[in-house]
Amino acid sequence: MFQGLAAQRLVALFFAGWALFNFPLLALWDHDVRVFGLPLFPLALFVVWALLIAALAWVVERDTDASATD
């Protein structure tokens, strides 16, 4: 199913997500700051989460398109 570069990208995205949602980096966003009236911490969580989902979709769809043309 996923071989080569696509599998490596999925593993890299897993570790990036694990690192971004772990304590040291997550603590960077824990401040009493508001962006457009929204607290920074939940906003940062949802933005990072959405970016990870978009990156995963891009990797999976790109691999599906590449295997369909072969």
C-alpha positions as YAML, in Angstrom:
chain: A
units: angstrom
residues:
- id: 1
  name: MET
  ca: [0.00, 0.00, 0.00]
- id: 2
  name: PHE
  ca: [2.45, 2.69, 1.18]
- id: 3
  name: GLN
  ca: [6.01, 2.05, 0.23]
- id: 4
  name: GLY
  ca: [9.11, 4.13, -0.12]
- id: 5
  name: LEU
  ca: [8.81, 7.87, 0.17]
- id: 6
  name: ALA
  ca: [5.09, 7.93, 1.09]
- id: 7
  name: ALA
  ca: [5.65, 5.62, 4.05]
- id: 8
  name: GLN
  ca: [8.59, 7.72, 5.21]
- id: 9
  name: ARG
  ca: [6.47, 10.87, 4.98]
- id: 10
  name: LEU
  ca: [3.68, 9.27, 7.01]
- id: 11
  name: VAL
  ca: [6.13, 8.21, 9.71]
- id: 12
  name: ALA
  ca: [7.67, 11.70, 9.71]
- id: 13
  name: LEU
  ca: [4.21, 13.29, 10.08]
- id: 14
  name: PHE
  ca: [3.43, 10.94, 12.96]
- id: 15
  name: PHE
  ca: [6.56, 11.98, 14.82]
- id: 16
  name: ALA
  ca: [5.97, 15.65, 13.99]
- id: 17
  name: GLY
  ca: [2.45, 15.41, 15.43]
- id: 18
  name: TRP
  ca: [3.73, 13.57, 18.46]
- id: 19
  name: ALA
  ca: [6.35, 16.25, 19.08]
- id: 20
  name: LEU
  ca: [3.99, 19.18, 18.45]
- id: 21
  name: PHE
  ca: [1.37, 17.84, 20.87]
- id: 22
  name: ASN
  ca: [3.91, 16.93, 23.55]
- id: 23
  name: PHE
  ca: [4.67, 19.10, 26.57]
- id: 24
  name: PRO
  ca: [7.73, 21.19, 25.69]
- id: 25
  name: LEU
  ca: [6.37, 22.54, 22.40]
- id: 26
  name: LEU
  ca: [2.78, 22.66, 23.60]
- id: 27
  name: ALA
  ca: [3.80, 24.90, 26.49]
- id: 28
  name: LEU
  ca: [4.89, 27.57, 24.01]
- id: 29
  name: TRP
  ca: [1.25, 28.40, 23.28]
- id: 30
  name: ASP
  ca: [0.01, 28.52, 26.90]
- id: 31
  name: HIS
  ca: [-0.20, 32.30, 27.39]
- id: 32
  name: ASP
  ca: [-2.99, 34.73, 28.21]
- id: 33
  name: VAL
  ca: [-3.09, 36.11, 24.68]
- id: 34
  name: ARG
  ca: [-6.06, 36.45, 22.37]
- id: 35
  name: VAL
  ca: [-6.01, 36.35, 18.57]
- id: 36
  name: PHE
  ca: [-9.16, 37.75, 16.94]
- id: 37
  name: GLY
  ca: [-10.87, 37.37, 20.31]
- id: 38
  name: LEU
  ca: [-9.95, 33.68, 20.66]
- id: 39
  name: PRO
  ca: [-7.54, 32.33, 23.27]
- id: 40
  name: LEU
  ca: [-4.18, 31.43, 21.76]
- id: 41
  name: PHE
  ca: [-3.84, 27.94, 23.25]
- id: 42
  name: PRO
  ca: [-7.00, 26.30, 21.82]
- id: 43
  name: LEU
  ca: [-6.55, 28.21, 18.56]
- id: 44
  name: ALA
  ca: [-3.00, 26.89, 18.19]
- id: 45
  name: LEU
  ca: [-4.15, 23.34, 18.99]
- id: 46
  name: PHE
  ca: [-6.82, 23.39, 16.30]
- id: 47
  name: VAL
  ca: [-4.55, 25.03, 13.72]
- id: 48
  name: VAL
  ca: [-1.78, 22.47, 14.27]
- id: 49
  name: TRP
  ca: [-4.34, 19.65, 14.23]
- id: 50
  name: ALA
  ca: [-5.86, 20.91, 10.97]
- id: 51
  name: LEU
  ca: [-2.43, 21.31, 9.36]
- id: 52
  name: LEU
  ca: [-1.50, 17.74, 10.31]
- id: 53
  name: ILE
  ca: [-4.74, 16.44, 8.80]
- id: 54
  name: ALA
  ca: [-4.14, 18.45, 5.62]
- id: 55
  name: ALA
  ca: [-0.57, 17.17, 5.36]
- id: 56
  name: LEU
  ca: [-1.71, 13.57, 5.89]
- id: 57
  name: ALA
  ca: [-4.41, 13.95, 3.24]
- id: 58
  name: TRP
  ca: [-1.87, 15.43, 0.84]
- id: 59
  name: VAL
  ca: [0.56, 12.53, 1.35]
- id: 60
  name: VAL
  ca: [-2.14, 9.87, 1.04]
- id: 61
  name: GLU
  ca: [-3.83, 11.42, -2.00]
- id: 62
  name: ARG
  ca: [-0.53, 12.10, -3.71]
- id: 63
  name: ASP
  ca: [0.47, 8.44, -3.27]
- id: 64
  name: THR
  ca: [-2.94, 7.30, -4.56]
- id: 65
  name: ASP
  ca: [-2.60, 9.49, -7.65]
- id: 66
  name: ALA
  ca: [0.92, 8.22, -8.31]
- id: 67
  name: SER
  ca: [-0.12, 4.56, -8.03]
- id: 68
  name: ALA
  ca: [-3.16, 5.12, -10.29]
- id: 69
  name: THR
  ca: [-0.97, 6.39, -13.13]
- id: 70
  name: ASP
  ca: [1.40, 3.40, -12.95]
...
